[in-house]
Amino acid sequence: MTSTAQPEVLRAPLVVEFPFTRSLGPVQSAFLSGLRDRTVLGVRTGDGKVLVPPVEYDPVTAEEIRDLVEVGATGTVTTWAWNPEPRRGQPLDTPFAWVLVTLDGADTALLHALDAPGPDAVHSGMRVRVRWAEEREGAITDIACFEPYEGDDAPSQPVPHSGEFEDAVTGIVAPARLDYTYSPGGAQTRYINALAERRTVGERCPSCRKVYIPPRGACPTCGVATEEAVEVGPAGTVTTYCIVNIKAKNLDIEVPYVYAHIALDGADLALHGRIGGIPYDQVRMGLRVEPVWTEGGRYPDHYRPTGEPDADYETYKEMI
Amino acid sequence: MRPPIRDIAVVAFGQTDHTRTSDEQSEVEMLMPVLHQVLDATGLKTSDIGFTCSGSSDYLAGRAFSFTMALDGVGAWPPISESHVEMDGAWALYEAWTKLLTGEADTALVYAYGKSSPGSVRDVLTRQLDPYYVAPLWPDSVALAALQAQALIDGGHTDEPALAGVAARSRESATGNPHAQLRGSVPHGDYVVNPLRTGDCPPIGDGAAAVILAAGDRARELCERPAWIRGIDHRIEAHSLGVRDLTDSPSTRLAAENAGAFERPVDTAELHAPFTSQEVVLRRALSLGDDVDINPSGGPLAANPVMAAGLIRIGEAAARIHGGNSRRALAHATSGPCLQQNLVAVLEGEDQR
């Protein structure tokens, strides 16, 4: 038993990345297919308003709406904000203005970017037009951005549109990536640091006296902080297990293999680990195992039988 | 509003110190002292709590089901009656309030936490936007607030010096708040996204808060001067920013009306306005005059732990009543871009009915 010293905080990059794949409804499909074909569509609500970008349900009455119209590719800025430092994923990588633009013939505004030389060149009420992306695929980014428009032609009126396009897009893939710096906090840092020294250290609840492993800084039963470090193991007992028959992507382990709950000696909670060094069909409840570290490993690669007689059921039944 | 069928009060409130980073602590380690603070204040044990509800976001943590880890801090075994909202804790409090109204429980523990430090909160919040037309453009939270601020300026409702005044007043008020992250004189700074400067934006930080609710006589046993929730309501507006009038907040006004906020004047208002310009919108929507003490805690401009900042508004308002510094207070919480969703609660001391 040792008292817990304040650890050096562990940190590691954590990237959460996902290609969000979404199907489109009829109105969204028409709108994004239209953008691909340099046509901007809106939808007319029951009370005659034209919404651009269009939605499938009236935001006021919640009625389904399908009455598509084509609006202009020119419009008027209703509000704006100058973005001096573009961020990853934003439409332009040089300073630009965020704008809400009411396209000619529309009653609501579309959010996008405006390419302008500086904030002095932008004001609410200014006229702008769509700058189309060179390659278009049926996404909001088919509008590369807006640009100032000096033309003095009269704003166009919306005209009915069937919403039908050849090879209409029916879905979008929107990649999302967020970067984090993960830090596991005090208890788990102490646990991970000890593992790197090939020691397994849990924490004892001051109230119920149980030793939790891996420790998370709190006793889930009593809801109080666990601070007293307790070294457990290295050996333990298999309390229950399963046989894995499906090979996970990027995992260099032959199937079938056994994944088990292991109650380390001195711990009051079982942790998870793979069982090796024994045929998968000979693993059993009560099997005594010990951790195996690989060269340079910061945590046990797997657990293998110690060769001791099996543990009596009564000794681990509380931890199943 | 029809009077609630049971009287329910906030009987305890606690919050962490709000800091730029808290990487020496996991979420549950950050949260636990706050949970014990409210339990100690009432003398309740975790096993005494009838219902537990929390608010947090996996996107802040970058991990799925991150809230389940925080449950270790509330003594979730043997099984407790528990729920979670992937929103600010103010909405968790709303759920707990309805639970108490049903009579299924007499006490509730509500907590919320958020660590913005591991990621980039401006980018993280883009993931709550319309995924078809808006999120692929990655408009960050400051950019969207700046569009709203410019609309207010164009509409003649405010100007940049007035916004700087909101920032200065908030951080001056925060000098009396030992938990605040930004206190006292803070430079108004450069533009982040014009017309908003660093001073118009909330600090980015980590923190947690907890509240205990109790019904009827149980509340009187647990707290000398309970902060009775006289009404609470929340409303949402159209998702699409271009459909809304960004200078107004009809959802706040409707929520306030349903919560009974306009029946009698309030003396204190804790407003969840992370950006200076949003305080302008909320003051108008709530018809708050200069005689109302706005954000005596410093508000979210002094500390804005995402997912906890709205619950903290209710807690701060309640604490003013607990301490006898307010007779009738309004608390507001928001969620989503440009004040999309709004919750209003009205709290009173016992002597006000």
XYZ file of C-alpha atoms in Angstrom, chain A residues 49-239:
191
model
C -43.238 32.383 -48.597
C -40.275 31.003 -50.507
C -37.708 29.277 -48.291
C -34.122 29.031 -49.561
C -32.520 26.719 -48.606
C -35.672 24.647 -48.840
C -36.975 22.346 -46.136
C -39.526 19.561 -46.281
C -41.737 20.825 -43.499
C -43.048 24.328 -42.926
C -41.154 25.700 -39.907
C -44.307 27.455 -38.696
C -47.124 24.997 -39.403
C -45.067 21.765 -39.675
C -47.035 20.924 -42.845
C -45.205 18.942 -45.483
C -44.210 21.212 -48.381
C -43.079 20.161 -51.863
C -43.915 23.170 -54.054
C -40.495 23.865 -55.606
C -39.518 27.092 -57.325
C -36.343 28.325 -58.961
C -34.832 31.501 -57.539
C -31.996 33.714 -58.709
C -28.281 33.140 -58.269
C -28.028 36.779 -57.202
C -29.194 38.171 -53.921
C -28.834 40.611 -51.053
C -26.780 40.299 -47.866
C -29.008 40.538 -44.791
C -26.226 40.256 -42.208
C -22.535 39.476 -42.265
C -19.479 38.859 -40.124
C -15.859 39.278 -41.169
C -13.765 36.197 -40.576
C -10.105 37.260 -40.401
C -8.781 33.764 -39.692
C -10.493 31.000 -41.680
C -10.614 27.639 -39.949
C -10.238 24.162 -41.333
C -13.146 23.088 -43.521
C -14.520 26.579 -44.099
C -15.346 27.586 -47.689
C -12.355 29.892 -48.292
C -8.848 29.772 -46.911
C -8.302 33.516 -47.224
C -10.112 36.017 -44.940
C -13.764 36.240 -45.948
C -17.175 37.332 -44.708
C -19.806 34.976 -43.428
C -23.076 36.138 -44.926
C -26.738 35.408 -44.789
C -27.985 36.024 -48.332
C -31.579 36.357 -49.423
C -31.501 35.231 -53.042
C -33.698 37.081 -55.505
C -37.138 35.561 -55.267
C -36.572 34.081 -51.803
C -38.001 35.236 -48.476
C -35.379 33.623 -46.247
C -31.616 33.697 -46.182
C -28.920 31.149 -46.958
C -25.707 30.980 -44.921
C -22.484 30.957 -46.891
C -19.173 32.734 -47.411
C -18.553 35.951 -49.337
C -15.222 36.516 -51.033
C -14.387 40.186 -50.465
C -11.122 42.104 -50.063
C -11.870 43.231 -46.505
C -14.569 44.182 -44.020
C -14.864 47.669 -45.503
C -16.065 46.087 -48.747
C -19.003 44.362 -47.041
C -22.277 45.753 -45.767
C -25.785 44.548 -45.162
C -27.889 45.260 -48.225
C -25.045 44.705 -50.674
C -25.719 42.735 -53.832
C -23.939 39.435 -54.333
C -24.049 36.475 -56.656
C -23.184 32.809 -56.452
C -19.693 31.736 -57.501
C -20.104 28.113 -58.537
C -17.500 25.524 -57.641
C -15.701 24.181 -60.687
C -16.458 20.613 -59.739
C -19.933 20.078 -58.373
C -21.323 16.913 -56.839
C -24.628 17.813 -55.238
C -23.654 19.476 -51.964
C -23.895 22.912 -50.362
C -20.218 23.332 -51.216
C -21.189 23.364 -54.916
C -21.614 27.022 -54.131
C -17.927 27.873 -53.749
C -18.895 31.174 -52.163
C -20.653 34.432 -53.009
C -18.953 37.388 -54.658
C -19.920 41.064 -54.897
C -22.240 41.719 -57.829
C -22.474 45.112 -59.498
C -25.191 44.304 -62.063
C -28.284 46.484 -61.906
C -30.778 44.029 -63.371
C -34.024 43.821 -61.479
C -34.331 40.953 -58.972
C -36.020 37.970 -60.594
C -39.265 36.428 -59.439
C -39.374 32.759 -58.449
C -40.579 30.455 -61.214
C -42.106 27.002 -60.714
C -39.718 24.084 -61.074
C -40.453 20.357 -61.269
C -37.479 19.542 -59.063
C -36.624 16.749 -61.471
C -33.022 16.326 -62.546
C -31.212 13.590 -64.410
C -29.180 11.428 -62.032
C -30.580 13.205 -59.002
C -28.351 12.999 -55.947
C -29.988 10.998 -53.191
C -27.375 11.288 -50.495
C -24.402 13.233 -49.228
C -21.203 12.218 -47.541
C -20.080 14.921 -45.128
C -16.669 14.170 -43.667
C -16.239 15.366 -40.105
C -13.033 15.518 -38.175
C -12.459 16.840 -34.695
C -9.069 16.891 -33.004
C -8.726 16.460 -29.287
C -5.929 16.136 -26.790
C -7.080 13.379 -24.505
C -6.071 13.339 -20.886
C -7.285 10.505 -18.695
C -7.217 12.401 -15.400
C -5.504 11.534 -12.140
C -6.628 7.997 -11.279
C -6.226 6.573 -14.757
C -2.882 8.341 -15.239
C -1.596 6.667 -12.075
C -2.934 3.332 -13.325
C -1.362 3.658 -16.782
C 1.966 4.851 -15.379
C 2.107 1.876 -13.008
C 1.273 -0.535 -15.835
C 4.263 0.771 -17.768
C 6.335 -0.351 -14.765
C 4.611 -3.750 -14.971
C 2.634 -3.123 -11.803
C -1.158 -3.230 -11.598
C -2.456 -0.652 -9.126
C -6.066 -0.222 -8.111
C -7.660 2.197 -5.655
C -9.543 1.402 -2.459
C -12.860 2.996 -1.527
C -12.564 4.580 1.914
C -16.179 3.671 2.612
C -16.835 0.108 1.390
C -13.092 -0.820 1.350
C -13.373 -2.454 -2.073
C -10.423 -2.163 -4.448
C -11.374 -0.958 -7.905
C -9.377 -1.797 -10.967
C -8.866 -0.024 -13.281
C -9.420 2.892 -10.900
C -11.383 5.879 -12.115
C -11.128 8.020 -9.027
C -14.588 7.228 -7.687
C -16.301 4.295 -6.030
C -19.329 3.535 -8.216
C -21.171 2.083 -5.230
C -20.542 4.781 -2.664
C -19.974 7.755 -4.969
C -16.911 8.884 -3.041
C -13.348 9.520 -4.138
C -10.991 6.551 -4.136
C -7.471 7.681 -3.377
C -5.616 4.907 -1.584
C -3.489 3.053 -4.142
C -3.342 -0.724 -3.764
C -1.092 -2.957 -5.824
C -2.960 -6.073 -6.950
C -2.076 -9.257 -8.820
C -0.015 -9.995 -10.744
C -1.941 -13.282 -10.911
C -5.677 -13.582 -11.015
C -8.644 -15.807 -11.741
C -10.807 -16.037 -14.847
C -14.331 -15.300 -13.638
